[in-house]
Amino acid sequence: MRARTARFVGVSAAVAAGAALIFPGTASAIPGPNQLQEVVAAVGSDTIADVTTAVFAAANSSAANTDPDNYVNVPPVLAGNQSFAVPGDIYDGGTTYNVSNPPPNGSSAGKTALANAAAAGSGSVDLARSSSPRSASDPSTFQYYAFAKDGVSWAASSTGAGAGVTLTLDQLRGIYSGAITNWNQVGGTDAAIAVYLPQAGSGTLSFFTNTVLGFDPTTKPVTIKRFQENEGNTIQAGDQSTAIAPYSVAQWVAQGNGVVSDKRAGFFEGTLTGAGSDGAPVSGSAPNYAPAFADGFLGARFVYYVLDTRSPSHDAALNAVGFDSAGPSPLCNGSLAATLSQYGFKPLAPVNGVTCTLS
């Protein structure tokens, strides 16, 4: 595999939980080997980038991967002058991502890259990581494989003006609409709130604004600043003590437990009441943090692997995902459920014996 960014650490323990089990034994669930050595490249969501590294490492080391195919997880962001090479195969000559050709950053960018590659008959992108569901603008050839559940709440500095604060849904919406401008209006200390949202194209951004808030804050009388989703340390240093930002529960848990590099910058995952789950969204302490939000939480969401049936390596990508509408899968609530939990996700409850959903 190619060099990874600093976030992609701690994979070995997750792989040990099910390295040879990425391909389920039920023949009807996946295509299986086809005697072609293919490269399957995944791009897109930051939220599920780290767990995908573990999933792909398991696929690459699986005894069932006899072709063998090479599963390559492209990081959403490269540091400085770093580059990341996706090797070529029979369908594509390979791609090098760098400063002049940055990787798709976020769910929307990943899905756009997948659609463009599939339409061109290219194998440059074979799978999109997505923390947002199907949209009306998606090609009809897209397949969404939901494999786990994440939560999104708000976050603030544990030593800043919002330390110890619990927000109601109305208060959170008031902050992002500009009606509430100071932490002392919601039980914090006297300091203007620095309001942050993730980068454009982020699935977390789309979910937070469309579902949790129910409106686009950029249309409101409030100054919005941007940060790289799930990375508190990308919030401007001068704002960190007063900032508020949405944060994936899974990423907060994985970073807090040391499964991936900790980029929280001292931010805590805030409790949001009046949104279907009034308790803290995270329980425990390091290194045993766990998601604690109820399934009825407004901030609860599925995360997906998106495939395109036009892709030349669609079947090889489906092998990595590990399930189709027939099920079952080692993902979701299968043999890799412990890996999903380690990375802060909630495995899906079985429905009619199938633990994954295809839409």
Tab-separated table of C-alpha atoms in Angstrom:
chain	number	residue	atom	x	y	z
A	1	MET	CA	0.000	0.000	0.000
A	2	ARG	CA	1.058	3.597	-0.532
A	3	ALA	CA	2.063	5.999	2.247
A	4	ARG	CA	-0.820	7.303	4.316
A	5	THR	CA	-1.444	10.558	6.094
A	6	ALA	CA	-0.787	10.767	9.817
A	7	ARG	CA	-4.452	10.097	10.569
A	8	PHE	CA	-4.209	6.559	9.127
A	9	VAL	CA	-2.682	4.754	12.114
A	10	GLY	CA	-3.702	1.941	14.406
A	11	VAL	CA	-4.925	-0.314	11.606
A	12	SER	CA	-3.256	-3.541	12.714
A	13	ALA	CA	-5.450	-4.136	15.749
A	14	ALA	CA	-8.606	-3.674	13.725
A	15	VAL	CA	-7.394	-5.980	10.998
A	16	ALA	CA	-6.564	-8.647	13.551
A	17	ALA	CA	-10.231	-8.684	14.536
A	18	GLY	CA	-11.239	-10.029	11.124
A	19	ALA	CA	-8.462	-9.839	8.569
A	20	ALA	CA	-9.423	-13.011	6.752
A	21	LEU	CA	-13.145	-12.485	7.112
A	22	ILE	CA	-13.837	-9.558	4.836
A	23	PHE	CA	-15.425	-11.853	2.275
A	24	PRO	CA	-18.484	-13.669	3.642
A	25	GLY	CA	-18.926	-17.329	2.951
A	26	THR	CA	-22.349	-16.951	1.350
A	27	ALA	CA	-21.685	-17.213	-2.370
A	28	SER	CA	-24.806	-15.279	-3.340
A	29	ALA	CA	-23.689	-12.220	-1.422
A	30	ILE	CA	-20.614	-11.239	-3.440
A	31	PRO	CA	-19.162	-11.974	-6.890
A	32	GLY	CA	-15.869	-13.425	-5.616
A	33	PRO	CA	-12.560	-13.713	-7.510
A	34	ASN	CA	-12.537	-13.340	-11.306
A	35	GLN	CA	-8.851	-14.088	-12.106
A	36	LEU	CA	-8.195	-10.410	-12.874
A	37	GLN	CA	-5.825	-8.333	-10.786
A	38	GLU	CA	-7.743	-5.110	-10.238
A	39	VAL	CA	-7.044	-1.969	-8.236
A	40	VAL	CA	-10.060	-0.701	-6.295
A	41	ALA	CA	-9.649	2.935	-5.215
A	42	ALA	CA	-11.911	4.592	-2.638
A	43	VAL	CA	-12.239	8.364	-2.222
A	44	GLY	CA	-14.503	10.839	-0.454
A	45	SER	CA	-15.741	11.151	3.122
A	46	ASP	CA	-13.359	12.124	5.882
A	47	THR	CA	-15.642	10.567	8.511
A	48	ILE	CA	-15.215	6.993	7.305
A	49	ALA	CA	-11.723	7.305	5.819
A	50	ASP	CA	-9.988	5.731	8.810
A	51	VAL	CA	-12.293	2.748	9.235
A	52	THR	CA	-12.062	2.144	5.480
A	53	THR	CA	-8.304	1.805	5.851
A	54	ALA	CA	-8.948	-1.073	8.268
A	55	VAL	CA	-11.619	-2.614	6.039
A	56	PHE	CA	-9.339	-2.472	2.996
A	57	ALA	CA	-6.374	-3.857	4.922
A	58	ALA	CA	-8.579	-6.808	5.838
A	59	ALA	CA	-9.616	-7.251	2.209
A	60	ASN	CA	-6.028	-7.147	0.983
A	61	SER	CA	-4.890	-9.786	3.482
A	62	SER	CA	-7.899	-12.074	3.075
A	63	ALA	CA	-7.250	-15.647	1.999
A	64	ALA	CA	-10.263	-15.261	-0.292
A	65	ASN	CA	-8.558	-12.471	-2.263
A	66	THR	CA	-6.933	-14.894	-4.674
A	67	ASP	CA	-6.817	-12.684	-7.797
A	68	PRO	CA	-5.359	-10.767	-5.871
A	69	ASP	CA	-7.071	-7.386	-6.046
A	70	ASN	CA	-5.449	-4.322	-4.480
A	71	TYR	CA	-7.765	-2.195	-2.329
A	72	VAL	CA	-6.440	1.357	-2.020
A	73	ASN	CA	-7.974	3.930	0.319
A	74	VAL	CA	-7.171	7.480	-0.796
A	75	PRO	CA	-6.976	9.995	2.086
A	76	PRO	CA	-9.257	13.032	1.748
A	77	VAL	CA	-6.471	15.490	2.527
A	78	LEU	CA	-2.721	15.436	1.920
A	79	ALA	CA	-0.297	17.285	4.149
A	80	GLY	CA	2.004	19.869	2.586
A	81	ASN	CA	3.827	18.485	-0.436
A	82	GLN	CA	2.761	14.908	0.268
A	83	SER	CA	1.640	12.775	-2.664
A	84	PHE	CA	-0.405	9.593	-2.812
A	85	ALA	CA	-0.156	7.147	-5.713
A	86	VAL	CA	-2.917	4.791	-6.792
A	87	PRO	CA	-1.312	2.127	-8.983
A	88	GLY	CA	-2.689	1.243	-12.373
A	89	ASP	CA	-4.436	-1.911	-13.531
A	90	ILE	CA	-6.061	-3.232	-16.710
A	91	TYR	CA	-8.720	-0.509	-16.557
A	92	ASP	CA	-6.682	2.551	-15.585
A	93	GLY	CA	-3.109	3.745	-15.783
A	94	GLY	CA	-3.023	4.935	-12.188
A	95	THR	CA	-3.434	8.288	-10.466
A	96	THR	CA	-1.079	10.374	-8.365
A	97	TYR	CA	-2.700	12.840	-5.991
A	98	ASN	CA	-0.675	15.859	-4.892
A	99	VAL	CA	-0.874	19.619	-4.449
A	100	SER	CA	-1.807	20.180	-8.084
A	101	ASN	CA	-4.183	17.209	-8.187
A	102	PRO	CA	-5.726	16.998	-4.695
A	103	PRO	CA	-7.836	13.978	-3.753
A	104	PRO	CA	-11.626	14.340	-3.534
A	105	ASN	CA	-12.284	15.784	-0.079
A	106	GLY	CA	-15.711	14.930	1.336
A	107	SER	CA	-18.705	12.825	0.414
A	108	SER	CA	-19.952	15.021	-2.425
A	109	ALA	CA	-16.536	15.276	-4.029
A	110	GLY	CA	-16.052	11.526	-3.733
A	111	LYS	CA	-19.385	10.730	-5.351
A	112	THR	CA	-18.736	13.202	-8.155
A	113	ALA	CA	-15.368	11.574	-8.823
A	114	LEU	CA	-16.978	8.112	-8.859
A	115	ALA	CA	-19.728	9.204	-11.260
A	116	ASN	CA	-17.244	10.877	-13.603
A	117	ALA	CA	-14.951	7.852	-13.654
A	118	ALA	CA	-17.808	5.422	-14.210
A	119	ALA	CA	-19.302	7.508	-17.014
A	120	ALA	CA	-15.923	7.503	-18.740
A	121	GLY	CA	-15.457	3.758	-18.267
A	122	SER	CA	-12.404	4.493	-16.141
A	123	GLY	CA	-11.180	2.513	-13.152
A	124	SER	CA	-9.559	5.536	-11.525
A	125	VAL	CA	-12.235	5.659	-8.794
A	126	ASP	CA	-14.257	2.572	-7.909
A	127	LEU	CA	-15.917	3.377	-4.584
A	128	ALA	CA	-17.024	6.558	-2.831
A	129	ARG	CA	-17.012	6.889	0.936
A	130	SER	CA	-20.130	8.798	1.975
A	131	SER	CA	-21.608	10.052	5.218
A	132	SER	CA	-24.599	11.485	3.356
A	133	PRO	CA	-27.461	9.502	1.758
A	134	ARG	CA	-28.646	9.338	-1.823
A	135	SER	CA	-29.592	12.649	-3.410
A	136	ALA	CA	-31.894	13.458	-6.294
A	137	SER	CA	-28.906	14.411	-8.437
A	138	ASP	CA	-27.194	11.018	-8.134
A	139	PRO	CA	-26.945	8.787	-11.189
A	140	SER	CA	-29.472	5.952	-11.210
A	141	THR	CA	-26.508	3.587	-11.394
A	142	PHE	CA	-25.374	4.446	-7.859
A	143	GLN	CA	-25.746	1.812	-5.150
A	144	TYR	CA	-25.627	2.923	-1.509
A	145	TYR	CA	-24.473	0.268	0.953
A	146	ALA	CA	-25.162	1.405	4.516
A	147	PHE	CA	-22.805	-0.447	6.843
A	148	ALA	CA	-22.811	1.362	10.214
A	149	LYS	CA	-24.351	4.228	12.163
A	150	ASP	CA	-22.661	7.445	13.265
A	151	GLY	CA	-23.890	10.470	15.170
A	152	VAL	CA	-23.254	14.173	14.669
A	153	SER	CA	-23.426	16.640	17.537
A	154	TRP	CA	-21.760	19.942	18.324
A	155	ALA	CA	-18.308	20.350	19.846
A	156	ALA	CA	-16.498	23.062	21.781
A	157	SER	CA	-13.306	23.495	23.782
A	158	SER	CA	-13.301	21.681	27.134
A	159	THR	CA	-11.375	24.608	28.619
A	160	GLY	CA	-13.060	27.422	26.720
A	161	ALA	CA	-16.134	29.589	27.039
A	162	GLY	CA	-18.518	26.703	26.288
A	163	ALA	CA	-16.969	24.222	28.732
A	164	GLY	CA	-19.616	22.217	30.585
A	165	VAL	CA	-22.484	23.601	28.522
A	166	THR	CA	-25.423	21.482	27.383
A	167	LEU	CA	-27.369	22.856	24.439
A	168	THR	CA	-30.972	22.344	23.454
A	169	LEU	CA	-31.761	21.885	19.794
A	170	ASP	CA	-33.376	25.333	19.761
A	171	GLN	CA	-30.239	26.885	21.244
A	172	LEU	CA	-27.993	25.175	18.689
A	173	ARG	CA	-30.218	26.435	15.906
A	174	GLY	CA	-30.156	29.887	17.488
A	175	ILE	CA	-26.362	29.936	17.414
A	176	TYR	CA	-26.222	28.943	13.755
A	177	SER	CA	-28.968	31.387	12.782
A	178	GLY	CA	-27.278	34.331	14.496
A	179	ALA	CA	-29.985	34.747	17.173
A	180	ILE	CA	-27.534	33.660	19.899
A	181	THR	CA	-24.102	35.221	19.685
A	182	ASN	CA	-22.481	34.853	23.122
A	183	TRP	CA	-21.713	31.765	25.194
A	184	ASN	CA	-23.191	33.466	28.271
A	185	GLN	CA	-26.620	33.257	26.610
A	186	VAL	CA	-26.503	29.457	26.889
A	187	GLY	CA	-24.765	29.008	30.243
A	188	GLY	CA	-21.150	29.598	29.268
A	189	THR	CA	-18.805	32.458	30.048
A	190	ASP	CA	-18.879	35.876	28.407
A	191	ALA	CA	-17.336	35.427	24.964
A	192	ALA	CA	-18.581	35.831	21.420
A	193	ILE	CA	-19.228	32.472	19.755
A	194	ALA	CA	-17.036	31.690	16.745
A	195	VAL	CA	-19.327	29.666	14.482
A	196	TYR	CA	-17.702	26.966	12.343
A	197	LEU	CA	-18.881	24.543	9.668
A	198	PRO	CA	-16.949	21.864	7.725
A	199	GLN	CA	-15.458	22.426	4.297
A	200	ALA	CA	-17.721	22.586	1.252
A	201	GLY	CA	-18.629	19.166	-0.125
A	202	SER	CA	-18.560	17.498	3.278
A	203	GLY	CA	-21.245	14.922	4.007
A	204	THR	CA	-21.150	15.998	7.642
A	205	LEU	CA	-21.821	19.568	6.518
A	206	SER	CA	-24.789	18.467	4.421
A	207	PHE	CA	-26.244	16.291	7.166
A	208	PHE	CA	-25.728	18.847	9.928
A	209	THR	CA	-27.298	21.724	8.032
A	210	ASN	CA	-30.108	19.804	6.323
A	211	THR	CA	-31.126	17.431	9.105
A	212	VAL	CA	-29.907	18.723	12.469
A	213	LEU	CA	-30.300	22.452	11.860
A	214	GLY	CA	-32.905	22.295	9.128
A	215	PHE	CA	-31.501	25.352	7.348
A	216	ASP	CA	-28.408	26.741	5.663
A	217	PRO	CA	-26.572	29.036	8.104
A	218	THR	CA	-24.873	30.853	5.239
A	219	THR	CA	-28.258	32.432	4.475
A	220	LYS	CA	-28.541	33.786	8.024
A	221	PRO	CA	-27.017	36.874	9.688
A	222	VAL	CA	-24.090	34.985	11.186
A	223	THR	CA	-20.401	34.845	10.255
A	224	ILE	CA	-19.459	31.309	9.251
A	225	LYS	CA	-15.889	30.079	9.315
A	226	ARG	CA	-14.653	26.782	7.899
A	227	PHE	CA	-12.533	23.924	9.199
A	228	GLN	CA	-11.578	20.466	7.944
A	229	GLU	CA	-14.341	18.249	9.271
A	230	ASN	CA	-13.560	16.260	12.408
A	231	GLU	CA	-10.267	18.063	12.948
A	232	GLY	CA	-10.547	20.545	15.798
A	233	ASN	CA	-6.933	21.526	15.320
A	234	THR	CA	-7.788	23.102	11.956
A	235	ILE	CA	-9.962	25.698	13.698
A	236	GLN	CA	-8.060	28.962	13.895
A	237	ALA	CA	-5.935	29.065	17.047
A	238	GLY	CA	-7.435	32.371	18.130
A	239	ASP	CA	-10.948	30.930	17.891
A	240	GLN	CA	-10.473	27.569	19.564
A	241	SER	CA	-11.520	28.711	23.040
A	242	THR	CA	-14.783	30.209	21.725
A	243	ALA	CA	-15.606	28.077	18.692
A	244	ILE	CA	-18.532	25.758	18.095
A	245	ALA	CA	-18.460	23.147	15.323
A	246	PRO	CA	-20.238	19.946	14.325
A	247	TYR	CA	-18.221	16.795	14.997
A	248	SER	CA	-18.735	13.138	14.111
A	249	VAL	CA	-19.211	10.986	17.209
A	250	ALA	CA	-17.303	8.133	15.548
A	251	GLN	CA	-14.330	10.336	14.753
A	252	TRP	CA	-14.348	11.865	18.233
A	253	VAL	CA	-14.390	8.386	19.801
A	254	ALA	CA	-11.675	6.981	17.530
A	255	GLN	CA	-9.444	9.995	18.124
A	256	GLY	CA	-10.084	9.928	21.864
A	257	ASN	CA	-9.252	6.238	22.103
A	258	GLY	CA	-6.025	6.652	20.143
A	259	VAL	CA	-7.174	4.440	17.274
A	260	VAL	CA	-6.319	7.318	14.925
A	261	SER	CA	-4.345	10.513	15.449
A	262	ASP	CA	-6.017	12.855	17.922
A	263	LYS	CA	-6.992	16.082	16.165
A	264	ARG	CA	-9.695	17.144	18.624
A	265	ALA	CA	-7.561	19.986	20.070
A	266	GLY	CA	-9.288	19.577	23.423
A	267	PHE	CA	-12.817	19.763	22.008
A	268	PHE	CA	-15.544	17.769	23.768
A	269	GLU	CA	-18.551	16.176	22.060
A	270	GLY	CA	-21.475	18.248	23.298
A	271	THR	CA	-24.798	16.993	24.616
A	272	LEU	CA	-27.816	18.083	22.556
A	273	THR	CA	-31.217	17.829	24.231
A	274	GLY	CA	-34.628	17.986	22.607
A	275	ALA	CA	-33.338	16.025	19.623
A	276	GLY	CA	-34.387	12.493	20.472
A	277	SER	CA	-31.458	11.577	22.717
A	278	ASP	CA	-30.990	13.796	25.761
A	279	GLY	CA	-27.989	11.988	27.225
A	280	ALA	CA	-24.342	12.533	26.385
A	281	PRO	CA	-23.535	11.279	22.859
A	282	VAL	CA	-20.362	9.583	24.146
A	283	SER	CA	-19.823	7.409	27.203
A	284	GLY	CA	-16.764	6.082	29.008
A	285	SER	CA	-13.224	7.373	29.156
A	286	ALA	CA	-10.073	6.877	27.108
A	287	PRO	CA	-9.194	4.367	25.784
A	288	ASN	CA	-12.724	3.000	26.065
A	289	TYR	CA	-14.954	5.783	24.780
A	290	ALA	CA	-18.062	4.532	22.984
A	291	PRO	CA	-20.980	6.111	21.136
A	292	ALA	CA	-23.969	6.505	23.478
A	293	PHE	CA	-26.616	8.331	21.442
A	294	ALA	CA	-29.999	6.675	20.954
A	295	ASP	CA	-30.947	5.423	17.507
A	296	GLY	CA	-33.754	8.000	17.514
A	297	PHE	CA	-31.274	10.866	17.867
A	298	LEU	CA	-31.801	13.545	15.230
A	299	GLY	CA	-28.051	13.516	14.685
A	300	ALA	CA	-27.925	9.754	14.012
A	301	ARG	CA	-27.071	8.806	10.447
A	302	PHE	CA	-26.025	5.856	8.328
A	303	VAL	CA	-22.629	5.851	6.659
A	304	TYR	CA	-22.251	4.326	3.222
A	305	TYR	CA	-20.033	2.803	0.622
A	306	VAL	CA	-21.279	3.987	-2.769
A	307	LEU	CA	-20.692	1.919	-5.898
A	308	ASP	CA	-21.606	2.581	-9.522
A	309	THR	CA	-22.799	-0.357	-11.620
A	310	ARG	CA	-21.079	1.184	-14.677
A	311	SER	CA	-17.625	0.906	-13.064
A	312	PRO	CA	-15.391	-1.698	-14.723
A	313	SER	CA	-14.284	-2.910	-11.276
A	314	HIS	CA	-17.765	-2.855	-9.753
A	315	ASP	CA	-17.624	-6.521	-8.764
A	316	ALA	CA	-14.205	-6.177	-7.149
A	317	ALA	CA	-15.482	-3.154	-5.235
A	318	LEU	CA	-18.498	-5.176	-4.139
A	319	ASN	CA	-16.115	-7.805	-2.775
A	320	ALA	CA	-14.600	-5.123	-0.532
A	321	VAL	CA	-17.974	-3.876	0.613
A	322	GLY	CA	-18.831	-7.501	1.263
A	323	PHE	CA	-22.565	-7.624	0.743
A	324	ASP	CA	-25.424	-6.917	-1.570
A	325	SER	CA	-29.181	-7.053	-1.171
A	326	ALA	CA	-28.952	-10.782	-0.414
A	327	GLY	CA	-26.565	-10.241	2.517
A	328	PRO	CA	-24.919	-11.148	4.792
A	329	SER	CA	-21.775	-9.112	5.467
A	330	PRO	CA	-18.871	-9.120	7.913
A	331	LEU	CA	-19.535	-5.396	8.128
A	332	CYS	CA	-22.596	-3.959	9.842
A	333	ASN	CA	-23.164	-6.443	12.657
A	334	GLY	CA	-21.024	-9.256	11.267
A	335	SER	CA	-17.526	-10.455	11.997
A	336	LEU	CA	-16.081	-6.959	11.578
A	337	ALA	CA	-18.547	-5.405	14.030
A	338	ALA	CA	-15.735	-5.073	16.589
A	339	THR	CA	-13.700	-3.113	14.056
A	340	LEU	CA	-16.610	-0.741	13.452
A	341	SER	CA	-16.983	-0.243	17.212
A	342	GLN	CA	-13.259	0.349	17.620
A	343	TYR	CA	-13.539	3.200	15.129
A	344	GLY	CA	-16.504	4.697	16.993
A	345	PHE	CA	-19.410	3.447	14.866
A	346	LYS	CA	-22.522	1.621	16.011
A	347	PRO	CA	-23.013	-1.714	14.215
A	348	LEU	CA	-26.414	-2.048	12.585
A	349	ALA	CA	-29.104	-4.202	14.154
A	350	PRO	CA	-30.195	-7.147	12.003
A	351	VAL	CA	-33.419	-6.717	10.034
A	352	ASN	CA	-34.950	-9.949	8.769
A	353	GLY	CA	-31.582	-11.602	9.269
A	354	VAL	CA	-29.717	-9.103	7.097
A	355	THR	CA	-27.563	-6.580	8.891
A	356	CYS	CA	-26.851	-4.209	6.015
A	357	THR	CA	-29.016	-2.100	3.770
A	358	LEU	CA	-28.817	-1.448	0.039
A	359	SER	CA	-30.546	1.587	-1.417
